[in-house]
Amino acid sequence: MSRLIVRGGTKLQGELEVYNAKNCVLALLAASILTEEKVILHKCPMIADVYSMIKILDDIGVKVEWQNDSLLIDSQLLNRYEISPNYAKEVRSSIFLMGSILGRLKKVNAVFPGGCDIGLRPIDLHLKGLRALNISIQEYGGYLYCDGQSAHGGAVHLDFPSVGATENIILASVLLDGITVITNVAKEPEIVALQDFLVAMGAHISGAGTSTIVVEGVKKLHGVEFTPIPDRIIAGTYLIAGAFTGGDLLIKNCRPQDMKALISKMDDCCGRITEYHDCIHIKSVPRPTSIKAIETQPFPGFPTDLQTQILALQTISNGVSMIVENIFETRFKHVAELTKLGADIVVRDRVALVRGVKTLRGAEVFAHDLRGGAALVLAGLRAEGQTVINNIRHIDRGYYKLDEALNSVGADIVREVDL
Ligand code: UD1
């Protein structure tokens, strides 16, 4: 079990560059197999979740190669319609492959997907949406046997604007006969990027970024070269790191327009935040004031993927903060760990009440999931003495060398690798 050892107390200062978004790259990797022609994705993060997705693709006959930080995808020889259960359990986004394999081969066998343990994470909306396209799905022994021979466009209403279900249904419908209208869809920037990508491949899709998406099926898609969007969650994590340490950071390659919910909350309490076209500058006060209330919501609301980090920031802020997690049922696992550092937090169901303390003290803690793990690193930056964060494989799933990035702006983090 590898660990990060953070010696807290330094102020972060300088420039950090954000790479492109994991959640965008994973959806685009799935979408790439909708054409037999080659696809190139630029500036992709070399992180565990991307490697897991590449393993799944390789297993079904798709060739994926790195060329520096670009991914070259060639799915001409895609020939298997079974997603290996071993790989699918590692990464949640294996679920989108259902839609795209169905699009190419009209058939797919899959299992219930893995990913962070942050709640129930059912896939009922995915299945209901696919069935509305006349795809037959048999569930048996944890497997999903899907047959899309008679599939055609249809009307799909999502009971909740699920990101993954929206992506999956788009992918399943792009190559179908007829028109698919999906209502109450997710409006996340990654959905807009997926639409842009597919349109660049010759698909007819409109509406991404609003609550209704219309897909007019086409016979064929062609290859494309595309740059995914920057990672708004990484950018947000860096912004919070700046505020945590009373720092002065310029965060480059990000899109402030995708981060409004975070910036507007932090702006009032953390110092001066200046937005530019593709970067954000934070000049933080030494100790932030508490943000009174934060509630996670689907985009454009406050992202659940930044809840753990902003909650951690409240532990040293001046005042009391109430944080409501509306998206995932068990996304407060980092709270017990933060308490070991001296944080004052009470959790009831989906609400956390955080009373800011002046000082956190280093301790040994465990990362239970990706974003919760990142939150512990941020807290370690502020804590007195040494914080040891175990189980960092979770963090590495979504952050490319977080320790090195933070060290480049003044942090003191050592990685200990157990072989
Ligand atoms: C995606 C992101 C994840 C982010 C989440 C919410 C990827 C790879 N992951 O996850 O980082 O935290 O969006 O912004 O892009 N739900 C159902 N039934 C379903 C599907 C979802 O009830 O069939 C529920 C979930 O349990 C959850 C909520 O809907 O409570 C949101 O989930 P969803 O938007 O689907 O998240 P993911 O696509 O899994």
GROMACS .gro file of C-alpha atoms and ligand atoms in nm:
model
  458
    1MET     CA    1   0.000   0.000   0.000
    2SER     CA    2   0.170   0.322  -0.115
    3ARG     CA    3   0.135   0.644   0.082
    4LEU     CA    4   0.189   1.018   0.066
    5ILE     CA    5   0.367   1.192   0.349
    6VAL     CA    6   0.268   1.556   0.364
    7ARG     CA    7   0.456   1.802   0.580
    8GLY     CA    8   0.214   2.087   0.626
    9GLY     CA    9   0.254   2.457   0.676
   10THR     CA   10   0.387   2.584   0.344
   11LYS     CA   11   0.206   2.843   0.140
   12LEU     CA   12   0.149   2.739  -0.223
   13GLN     CA   13   0.275   2.993  -0.472
   14GLY     CA   14   0.323   2.981  -0.847
   15GLU     CA   15   0.155   2.832  -1.155
   16LEU     CA   16  -0.018   2.499  -1.201
   17GLU     CA   17  -0.128   2.358  -1.534
   18VAL     CA   18  -0.446   2.149  -1.545
   19TYR     CA   19  -0.460   1.855  -1.784
   20ASN     CA   20  -0.766   1.738  -1.968
   21ALA     CA   21  -1.060   1.584  -1.790
   22LYS     CA   22  -1.066   1.217  -1.699
   23ASN     CA   23  -1.445   1.212  -1.719
   24CYS     CA   24  -1.432   1.361  -2.069
   25VAL     CA   25  -1.154   1.132  -2.194
   26LEU     CA   26  -1.331   0.819  -2.066
   27ALA     CA   27  -1.653   0.907  -2.248
   28LEU     CA   28  -1.463   0.996  -2.567
   29LEU     CA   29  -1.268   0.668  -2.553
   30ALA     CA   30  -1.599   0.484  -2.547
   31ALA     CA   31  -1.733   0.702  -2.830
   32SER     CA   32  -1.422   0.641  -3.043
   33ILE     CA   33  -1.524   0.286  -3.119
   34LEU     CA   34  -1.834   0.404  -3.305
   35THR     CA   35  -1.614   0.444  -3.614
   36GLU     CA   36  -1.379   0.199  -3.786
   37GLU     CA   37  -1.153   0.493  -3.872
   38LYS     CA   38  -0.873   0.620  -3.652
   39VAL     CA   39  -0.935   0.866  -3.371
   40ILE     CA   40  -0.676   1.081  -3.196
   41LEU     CA   41  -0.736   1.239  -2.854
   42HIS     CA   42  -0.483   1.499  -2.746
   43LYS     CA   43  -0.349   1.581  -2.399
   44CYS     CA   44  -0.496   1.287  -2.214
   45PRO     CA   45  -0.409   1.222  -1.849
   46MET     CA   46  -0.194   0.912  -1.785
   47ILE     CA   47  -0.399   0.798  -1.487
   48ALA     CA   48  -0.519   0.461  -1.367
   49ASP     CA   49  -0.882   0.502  -1.481
   50VAL     CA   50  -0.769   0.578  -1.836
   51TYR     CA   51  -0.537   0.274  -1.832
   52SER     CA   52  -0.824   0.056  -1.707
   53MET     CA   53  -1.046   0.175  -1.992
   54ILE     CA   54  -0.764   0.105  -2.241
   55LYS     CA   55  -0.736  -0.250  -2.103
   56ILE     CA   56  -1.107  -0.307  -2.163
   57LEU     CA   57  -1.079  -0.172  -2.517
   58ASP     CA   58  -0.774  -0.386  -2.586
   59ASP     CA   59  -0.965  -0.691  -2.465
   60ILE     CA   60  -1.243  -0.636  -2.723
   61GLY     CA   61  -1.002  -0.594  -3.013
   62VAL     CA   62  -0.946  -0.216  -3.012
   63LYS     CA   63  -0.587  -0.093  -3.050
   64VAL     CA   64  -0.506   0.205  -2.830
   65GLU     CA   65  -0.157   0.357  -2.828
   66TRP     CA   66  -0.001   0.648  -2.647
   67GLN     CA   67   0.196   0.893  -2.857
   68ASN     CA   68   0.339   1.129  -2.599
   69ASP     CA   69   0.022   1.239  -2.422
   70SER     CA   70  -0.211   1.173  -2.717
   71LEU     CA   71  -0.415   0.856  -2.752
   72LEU     CA   72  -0.448   0.688  -3.092
   73ILE     CA   73  -0.751   0.464  -3.114
   74ASP     CA   74  -0.803   0.215  -3.394
   75SER     CA   75  -1.117   0.006  -3.360
   76GLN     CA   76  -1.126  -0.140  -3.708
   77LEU     CA   77  -1.077  -0.488  -3.560
   78LEU     CA   78  -1.332  -0.452  -3.279
   79ASN     CA   79  -1.470  -0.804  -3.265
   80ARG     CA   80  -1.579  -0.891  -2.911
   81TYR     CA   81  -1.903  -0.784  -2.757
   82GLU     CA   82  -1.829  -0.902  -2.403
   83ILE     CA   83  -1.690  -0.653  -2.152
   84SER     CA   84  -1.460  -0.848  -1.922
   85PRO     CA   85  -1.600  -0.851  -1.566
   86ASN     CA   86  -1.249  -0.823  -1.421
   87TYR     CA   87  -1.185  -0.491  -1.592
   88ALA     CA   88  -1.540  -0.357  -1.571
   89LYS     CA   89  -1.529  -0.376  -1.192
   90GLU     CA   90  -1.227  -0.141  -1.190
   91VAL     CA   91  -1.383   0.150  -1.370
   92ARG     CA   92  -1.732   0.293  -1.369
   93SER     CA   93  -1.710   0.423  -1.724
   94SER     CA   94  -1.703   0.069  -1.861
   95ILE     CA   95  -2.079   0.118  -1.857
   96PHE     CA   96  -2.067   0.369  -2.148
   97LEU     CA   97  -1.915   0.097  -2.361
   98MET     CA   98  -2.253  -0.075  -2.355
   99GLY     CA   99  -2.394   0.204  -2.570
  100SER     CA  100  -2.103   0.222  -2.810
  101ILE     CA  101  -2.052  -0.156  -2.851
  102LEU     CA  102  -2.425  -0.185  -2.918
  103GLY     CA  103  -2.385   0.092  -3.176
  104ARG     CA  104  -2.109  -0.096  -3.359
  105LEU     CA  105  -2.193  -0.465  -3.307
  106LYS     CA  106  -2.564  -0.452  -3.213
  107LYS     CA  107  -2.494  -0.677  -2.917
  108VAL     CA  108  -2.315  -0.650  -2.583
  109ASN     CA  109  -2.267  -0.861  -2.271
  110ALA     CA  110  -2.168  -0.655  -1.969
  111VAL     CA  111  -2.163  -0.666  -1.591
  112PHE     CA  112  -2.261  -0.409  -1.333
  113PRO     CA  113  -1.970  -0.161  -1.329
  114GLY     CA  114  -1.720  -0.068  -1.056
  115GLY     CA  115  -1.578   0.272  -0.960
  116CYS     CA  116  -1.558   0.463  -0.633
  117ASP     CA  117  -1.760   0.328  -0.342
  118ILE     CA  118  -1.957   0.647  -0.276
  119GLY     CA  119  -2.312   0.521  -0.285
  120LEU     CA  120  -2.550   0.269  -0.437
  121ARG     CA  121  -2.474   0.378  -0.794
  122PRO     CA  122  -2.749   0.179  -0.968
  123ILE     CA  123  -2.773   0.165  -1.348
  124ASP     CA  124  -3.150   0.149  -1.376
  125LEU     CA  125  -3.166   0.473  -1.576
  126HIS     CA  126  -2.914   0.341  -1.828
  127LEU     CA  127  -3.114   0.021  -1.872
  128LYS     CA  128  -3.451   0.196  -1.892
  129GLY     CA  129  -3.312   0.435  -2.154
  130LEU     CA  130  -3.162   0.156  -2.364
  131ARG     CA  131  -3.487  -0.042  -2.345
  132ALA     CA  132  -3.675   0.266  -2.471
  133LEU     CA  133  -3.462   0.231  -2.787
  134ASN     CA  134  -3.600  -0.120  -2.828
  135ILE     CA  135  -3.282  -0.284  -2.707
  136SER     CA  136  -3.361  -0.610  -2.534
  137ILE     CA  137  -3.174  -0.660  -2.204
  138GLN     CA  138  -3.175  -0.979  -2.000
  139GLU     CA  139  -3.030  -0.955  -1.648
  140TYR     CA  140  -2.896  -1.283  -1.514
  141GLY     CA  141  -2.640  -1.364  -1.243
  142GLY     CA  142  -2.492  -1.014  -1.240
  143TYR     CA  143  -2.459  -1.013  -1.620
  144LEU     CA  144  -2.648  -0.798  -1.867
  145TYR     CA  145  -2.714  -0.957  -2.206
  146CYS     CA  146  -2.815  -0.687  -2.452
  147ASP     CA  147  -2.943  -0.734  -2.804
  148GLY     CA  148  -2.983  -0.431  -3.027
  149GLN     CA  149  -3.072  -0.599  -3.360
  150SER     CA  150  -3.421  -0.440  -3.358
  151ALA     CA  151  -3.315  -0.114  -3.194
  152HIS     CA  152  -3.436   0.220  -3.330
  153GLY     CA  153  -3.463   0.582  -3.220
  154GLY     CA  154  -3.714   0.661  -2.947
  155ALA     CA  155  -3.815   0.888  -2.663
  156VAL     CA  156  -3.617   0.858  -2.340
  157HIS     CA  157  -3.697   1.047  -2.023
  158LEU     CA  158  -3.440   1.030  -1.744
  159ASP     CA  159  -3.597   1.043  -1.397
  160PHE     CA  160  -3.271   1.205  -1.280
  161PRO     CA  161  -3.017   1.386  -1.500
  162SER     CA  162  -2.752   1.114  -1.471
  163VAL     CA  163  -2.425   1.195  -1.647
  164GLY     CA  164  -2.345   0.834  -1.732
  165ALA     CA  165  -2.697   0.746  -1.848
  166THR     CA  166  -2.708   1.055  -2.071
  167GLU     CA  167  -2.375   0.956  -2.228
  168ASN     CA  168  -2.469   0.593  -2.268
  169ILE     CA  169  -2.799   0.668  -2.440
  170ILE     CA  170  -2.637   0.919  -2.675
  171LEU     CA  171  -2.375   0.659  -2.767
  172ALA     CA  172  -2.638   0.388  -2.821
  173SER     CA  173  -2.853   0.608  -3.045
  174VAL     CA  174  -2.601   0.780  -3.275
  175LEU     CA  175  -2.596   0.498  -3.533
  176LEU     CA  176  -2.962   0.392  -3.500
  177ASP     CA  177  -3.235   0.447  -3.757
  178GLY     CA  178  -3.467   0.728  -3.656
  179ILE     CA  179  -3.463   1.012  -3.411
  180THR     CA  180  -3.399   0.984  -3.037
  181VAL     CA  181  -3.518   1.255  -2.803
  182ILE     CA  182  -3.370   1.238  -2.453
  183THR     CA  183  -3.528   1.462  -2.191
  184ASN     CA  184  -3.411   1.569  -1.845
  185VAL     CA  185  -3.052   1.499  -1.948
  186ALA     CA  186  -2.737   1.596  -1.758
  187LYS     CA  187  -2.597   1.936  -1.865
  188GLU     CA  188  -2.236   1.880  -1.755
  189PRO     CA  189  -1.962   2.028  -1.979
  190GLU     CA  190  -1.843   1.671  -2.048
  191ILE     CA  191  -2.180   1.605  -2.220
  192VAL     CA  192  -2.129   1.909  -2.443
  193ALA     CA  193  -1.777   1.786  -2.523
  194LEU     CA  194  -1.915   1.443  -2.613
  195GLN     CA  195  -2.166   1.605  -2.849
  196ASP     CA  196  -1.891   1.820  -3.007
  197PHE     CA  197  -1.674   1.512  -3.053
  198LEU     CA  198  -1.950   1.305  -3.214
  199VAL     CA  199  -2.060   1.593  -3.437
  200ALA     CA  200  -1.698   1.626  -3.553
  201MET     CA  201  -1.721   1.254  -3.646
  202GLY     CA  202  -2.032   1.319  -3.856
  203ALA     CA  203  -2.311   1.256  -3.602
  204HIS     CA  204  -2.629   1.464  -3.595
  205ILE     CA  205  -2.684   1.569  -3.235
  206SER     CA  206  -2.807   1.889  -3.079
  207GLY     CA  207  -2.914   2.022  -2.743
  208ALA     CA  208  -2.620   1.926  -2.517
  209GLY     CA  209  -2.594   2.178  -2.235
  210THR     CA  210  -2.977   2.209  -2.223
  211SER     CA  211  -3.221   1.962  -2.073
  212THR     CA  212  -3.317   1.798  -2.405
  213ILE     CA  213  -3.085   1.626  -2.650
  214VAL     CA  214  -3.195   1.521  -2.998
  215VAL     CA  215  -3.000   1.254  -3.185
  216GLU     CA  216  -3.080   1.193  -3.549
  217GLY     CA  217  -2.927   0.857  -3.639
  218VAL     CA  218  -2.665   0.840  -3.916
  219LYS     CA  219  -2.533   0.535  -4.102
  220LYS     CA  220  -2.162   0.588  -4.039
  221LEU     CA  221  -1.913   0.803  -3.847
  222HIS     CA  222  -1.560   0.895  -3.953
  223GLY     CA  223  -1.228   0.942  -3.775
  224VAL     CA  224  -1.139   1.262  -3.593
  225GLU     CA  225  -0.862   1.442  -3.405
  226PHE     CA  226  -0.995   1.609  -3.091
  227THR     CA  227  -0.878   1.777  -2.771
  228PRO     CA  228  -1.089   1.691  -2.464
  229ILE     CA  229  -1.189   1.972  -2.227
  230PRO     CA  230  -0.976   2.066  -1.923
  231ASP     CA  231  -1.051   1.896  -1.593
  232ARG     CA  232  -1.273   2.131  -1.390
  233ILE     CA  233  -1.242   1.907  -1.085
  234ILE     CA  234  -0.861   1.919  -1.088
  235ALA     CA  235  -0.874   2.295  -1.142
  236GLY     CA  236  -1.116   2.321  -0.849
  237THR     CA  237  -0.893   2.103  -0.632
  238TYR     CA  238  -0.598   2.336  -0.704
  239LEU     CA  239  -0.811   2.642  -0.628
  240ILE     CA  240  -0.908   2.494  -0.293
  241ALA     CA  241  -0.541   2.403  -0.228
  242GLY     CA  242  -0.457   2.771  -0.278
  243ALA     CA  243  -0.723   2.875  -0.027
  244PHE     CA  244  -0.618   2.606   0.221
  245THR     CA  245  -0.261   2.736   0.241
  246GLY     CA  246  -0.320   3.111   0.219
  247GLY     CA  247  -0.156   3.076  -0.121
  248ASP     CA  248  -0.119   3.267  -0.444
  249LEU     CA  249  -0.178   3.040  -0.746
  250LEU     CA  250  -0.234   3.088  -1.115
  251ILE     CA  251  -0.423   2.786  -1.245
  252LYS     CA  252  -0.373   2.746  -1.618
  253ASN     CA  253  -0.562   2.551  -1.886
  254CYS     CA  254  -0.903   2.564  -1.723
  255ARG     CA  255  -1.244   2.702  -1.813
  256PRO     CA  256  -1.375   2.935  -1.542
  257GLN     CA  257  -1.720   2.925  -1.708
  258ASP     CA  258  -1.746   2.557  -1.607
  259MET     CA  259  -1.655   2.637  -1.246
  260LYS     CA  260  -1.900   2.912  -1.155
  261ALA     CA  261  -2.064   2.725  -0.866
  262LEU     CA  262  -1.729   2.679  -0.691
  263ILE     CA  263  -1.587   3.022  -0.770
  264SER     CA  264  -1.897   3.208  -0.650
  265LYS     CA  265  -1.887   3.022  -0.316
  266MET     CA  266  -1.513   3.073  -0.266
  267ASP     CA  267  -1.501   3.431  -0.391
  268ASP     CA  268  -1.686   3.564  -0.089
  269CYS     CA  269  -1.480   3.374   0.167
  270CYS     CA  270  -1.132   3.290   0.048
  271GLY     CA  271  -0.973   3.607  -0.081
  272ARG     CA  272  -0.952   3.740  -0.435
  273ILE     CA  273  -1.029   3.511  -0.727
  274THR     CA  274  -0.979   3.651  -1.076
  275GLU     CA  275  -1.111   3.473  -1.382
  276TYR     CA  276  -0.942   3.497  -1.719
  277HIS     CA  277  -1.029   3.329  -2.047
  278ASP     CA  278  -0.842   3.004  -1.974
  279CYS     CA  279  -0.695   3.048  -1.629
  280ILE     CA  280  -0.789   3.149  -1.276
  281HIS     CA  281  -0.584   3.337  -1.020
  282ILE     CA  282  -0.639   3.301  -0.646
  283LYS     CA  283  -0.477   3.526  -0.391
  284SER     CA  284  -0.604   3.376  -0.073
  285VAL     CA  285  -0.648   3.526   0.271
  286PRO     CA  286  -0.447   3.348   0.548
  287ARG     CA  287  -0.762   3.193   0.697
  288PRO     CA  288  -1.083   3.173   0.491
  289THR     CA  289  -1.426   3.256   0.632
  290SER     CA  290  -1.667   2.962   0.638
  291ILE     CA  291  -1.903   2.916   0.347
  292LYS     CA  292  -2.241   2.910   0.521
  293ALA     CA  293  -2.413   2.648   0.305
  294ILE     CA  294  -2.306   2.423   0.021
  295GLU     CA  295  -2.538   2.177  -0.152
  296THR     CA  296  -2.424   1.945  -0.428
  297GLN     CA  297  -2.644   1.947  -0.737
  298PRO     CA  298  -2.623   1.839  -1.100
  299PHE     CA  299  -2.440   2.094  -1.322
  300PRO     CA  300  -2.452   2.396  -1.314
  301GLY     CA  301  -2.494   2.342  -0.939
  302PHE     CA  302  -2.209   2.269  -0.698
  303PRO     CA  303  -2.032   1.948  -0.818
  304THR     CA  304  -2.034   1.646  -0.592
  305ASP     CA  305  -1.678   1.575  -0.711
  306LEU     CA  306  -1.563   1.887  -0.523
  307GLN     CA  307  -1.770   1.833  -0.209
  308THR     CA  308  -1.499   1.643  -0.022
  309GLN     CA  309  -1.235   1.906  -0.094
  310ILE     CA  310  -1.454   2.206  -0.006
  311LEU     CA  311  -1.569   2.029   0.312
  312ALA     CA  312  -1.204   1.980   0.407
  313LEU     CA  313  -1.143   2.353   0.354
  314GLN     CA  314  -1.428   2.436   0.593
  315THR     CA  315  -1.246   2.249   0.872
  316ILE     CA  316  -0.995   2.537   0.903
  317SER     CA  317  -1.228   2.822   0.802
  318ASN     CA  318  -1.354   3.077   1.046
  319GLY     CA  319  -1.716   2.993   1.133
  320VAL     CA  320  -1.965   2.715   1.073
  321SER     CA  321  -2.059   2.554   0.745
  322MET     CA  322  -2.342   2.321   0.646
  323ILE     CA  323  -2.273   2.084   0.358
  324VAL     CA  324  -2.547   1.877   0.197
  325GLU     CA  325  -2.454   1.589  -0.035
  326ASN     CA  326  -2.752   1.534  -0.263
  327ILE     CA  327  -2.596   1.317  -0.534
  328PHE     CA  328  -2.426   1.018  -0.365
  329GLU     CA  329  -2.539   0.844  -0.046
  330THR     CA  330  -2.206   0.767   0.122
  331ARG     CA  331  -1.973   1.044   0.017
  332PHE     CA  332  -1.868   1.150   0.369
  333LYS     CA  333  -1.610   0.876   0.433
  334HIS     CA  334  -1.332   1.134   0.449
  335VAL     CA  335  -1.501   1.295   0.752
  336ALA     CA  336  -1.378   1.030   0.997
  337GLU     CA  337  -1.026   1.078   0.860
  338LEU     CA  338  -1.041   1.457   0.886
  339THR     CA  339  -1.151   1.417   1.246
  340LYS     CA  340  -0.821   1.237   1.313
  341LEU     CA  341  -0.650   1.563   1.212
  342GLY     CA  342  -0.855   1.753   1.470
  343ALA     CA  343  -1.147   1.866   1.253
  344ASP     CA  344  -1.481   1.934   1.420
  345ILE     CA  345  -1.751   1.776   1.202
  346VAL     CA  346  -2.091   1.625   1.273
  347VAL     CA  347  -2.266   1.418   1.008
  348ARG     CA  348  -2.634   1.326   1.003
  349ASP     CA  349  -2.746   1.133   0.698
  350ARG     CA  350  -2.653   1.353   0.400
  351VAL     CA  351  -2.570   1.668   0.597
  352ALA     CA  352  -2.234   1.760   0.748
  353LEU     CA  353  -2.196   2.045   0.994
  354VAL     CA  354  -1.838   2.172   1.004
  355ARG     CA  355  -1.714   2.404   1.276
  356GLY     CA  356  -1.384   2.551   1.162
  357VAL     CA  357  -1.084   2.510   1.393
  358LYS     CA  358  -0.769   2.723   1.394
  359THR     CA  359  -0.529   2.431   1.366
  360LEU     CA  360  -0.522   2.083   1.220
  361ARG     CA  361  -0.254   1.842   1.341
  362GLY     CA  362  -0.089   1.577   1.125
  363ALA     CA  363  -0.198   1.213   1.171
  364GLU     CA  364  -0.214   0.885   0.981
  365VAL     CA  365  -0.524   0.866   0.762
  366PHE     CA  366  -0.673   0.649   0.484
  367ALA     CA  367  -0.808   0.746   0.145
  368HIS     CA  368  -1.138   0.563   0.094
  369ASP     CA  369  -1.218   0.704  -0.250
  370LEU     CA  370  -1.074   0.930  -0.517
  371ARG     CA  371  -1.198   1.276  -0.423
  372GLY     CA  372  -1.201   1.203  -0.050
  373GLY     CA  373  -0.833   1.106  -0.083
  374ALA     CA  374  -0.754   1.436  -0.254
  375ALA     CA  375  -0.932   1.619   0.028
  376LEU     CA  376  -0.697   1.454   0.279
  377VAL     CA  377  -0.391   1.569   0.084
  378LEU     CA  378  -0.524   1.926   0.092
  379ALA     CA  379  -0.587   1.906   0.465
  380GLY     CA  380  -0.234   1.770   0.512
  381LEU     CA  381  -0.096   2.081   0.341
  382ARG     CA  382  -0.241   2.292   0.621
  383ALA     CA  383  -0.194   2.057   0.917
  384GLU     CA  384   0.090   2.105   1.161
  385GLY     CA  385   0.355   1.835   1.136
  386GLN     CA  386   0.325   1.526   0.923
  387THR     CA  387   0.015   1.371   0.769
  388VAL     CA  388   0.047   1.022   0.625
  389ILE     CA  389  -0.217   0.934   0.366
  390ASN     CA  390  -0.247   0.562   0.300
  391ASN     CA  391  -0.424   0.382   0.019
  392ILE     CA  392  -0.336   0.643  -0.242
  393ARG     CA  393  -0.425   0.417  -0.533
  394HIS     CA  394  -0.766   0.585  -0.512
  395ILE     CA  395  -0.610   0.928  -0.563
  396ASP     CA  396  -0.394   0.804  -0.851
  397ARG     CA  397  -0.707   0.684  -1.032
  398GLY     CA  398  -0.803   1.041  -1.106
  399TYR     CA  399  -0.509   1.275  -1.034
  400TYR     CA  400  -0.190   1.256  -1.239
  401LYS     CA  401   0.100   1.289  -0.993
  402LEU     CA  402  -0.087   1.519  -0.758
  403ASP     CA  403   0.212   1.519  -0.522
  404GLU     CA  404   0.453   1.639  -0.791
  405ALA     CA  405   0.215   1.910  -0.908
  406LEU     CA  406   0.170   2.046  -0.555
  407ASN     CA  407   0.544   2.019  -0.481
  408SER     CA  408   0.613   2.234  -0.788
  409VAL     CA  409   0.435   2.523  -0.613
  410GLY     CA  410   0.593   2.478  -0.271
  411ALA     CA  411   0.429   2.177  -0.103
  412ASP     CA  412   0.640   1.920   0.080
  413ILE     CA  413   0.500   1.579  -0.014
  414VAL     CA  414   0.695   1.256  -0.031
  415ARG     CA  415   0.560   0.944  -0.200
  416GLU     CA  416   0.649   0.610  -0.043
  417VAL     CA  417   0.587   0.320  -0.278
  418ASP     CA  418   0.542  -0.033  -0.145
  419LEU     CA  419   0.651  -0.279  -0.409
  420UD1     C1  420  -2.034   1.084  -1.325
  420UD1     C2  421  -1.887   1.111  -1.302
  420UD1     C3  422  -1.861   1.128  -1.153
  420UD1     C4  423  -1.953   1.233  -1.093
  420UD1     C5  424  -2.099   1.205  -1.129
  420UD1     C6  425  -2.194   1.316  -1.086
  420UD1     C7  426  -1.779   0.990  -1.483
  420UD1     C8  427  -1.690   0.876  -1.522
  420UD1     N1  428  -1.810   0.998  -1.352
  420UD1     O1  429  -2.063   0.961  -1.259
  420UD1     O2  430  -1.725   1.166  -1.137
  420UD1     O3  431  -1.941   1.230  -0.953
  420UD1     O4  432  -2.111   1.189  -1.271
  420UD1     O5  433  -2.153   1.438  -1.137
  420UD1     O6  434  -1.813   1.073  -1.566
  420UD1     N2  435  -2.826   0.711  -1.071
  420UD1     C9  436  -2.933   0.625  -1.061
  420UD1     N3  437  -2.954   0.538  -1.163
  420UD1    C10  438  -2.874   0.533  -1.273
  420UD1    C11  439  -2.764   0.623  -1.282
  420UD1    C12  440  -2.742   0.711  -1.179
  420UD1     O7  441  -3.008   0.627  -0.964
  420UD1     O8  442  -2.899   0.452  -1.363
  420UD1    C13  443  -2.800   0.804  -0.959
  420UD1    C14  444  -2.667   0.774  -0.891
  420UD1     O9  445  -2.677   0.671  -0.796
  420UD1    C15  446  -2.635   0.907  -0.831
  420UD1    C16  447  -2.689   1.006  -0.933
  420UD1    O10  448  -2.784   0.934  -1.012
  420UD1    O11  449  -2.704   0.921  -0.709
  420UD1    C17  450  -2.585   1.068  -1.021
  420UD1    O12  451  -2.514   0.969  -1.089
  420UD1     P1  452  -2.453   0.989  -1.233
  420UD1    O13  453  -2.474   1.130  -1.279
  420UD1    O14  454  -2.502   0.880  -1.320
  420UD1    O15  455  -2.300   0.969  -1.205
  420UD1     P2  456  -2.199   0.884  -1.289
  420UD1    O16  457  -2.229   0.895  -1.435
  420UD1    O17  458  -2.184   0.749  -1.228
   0.00000   0.00000   0.00000
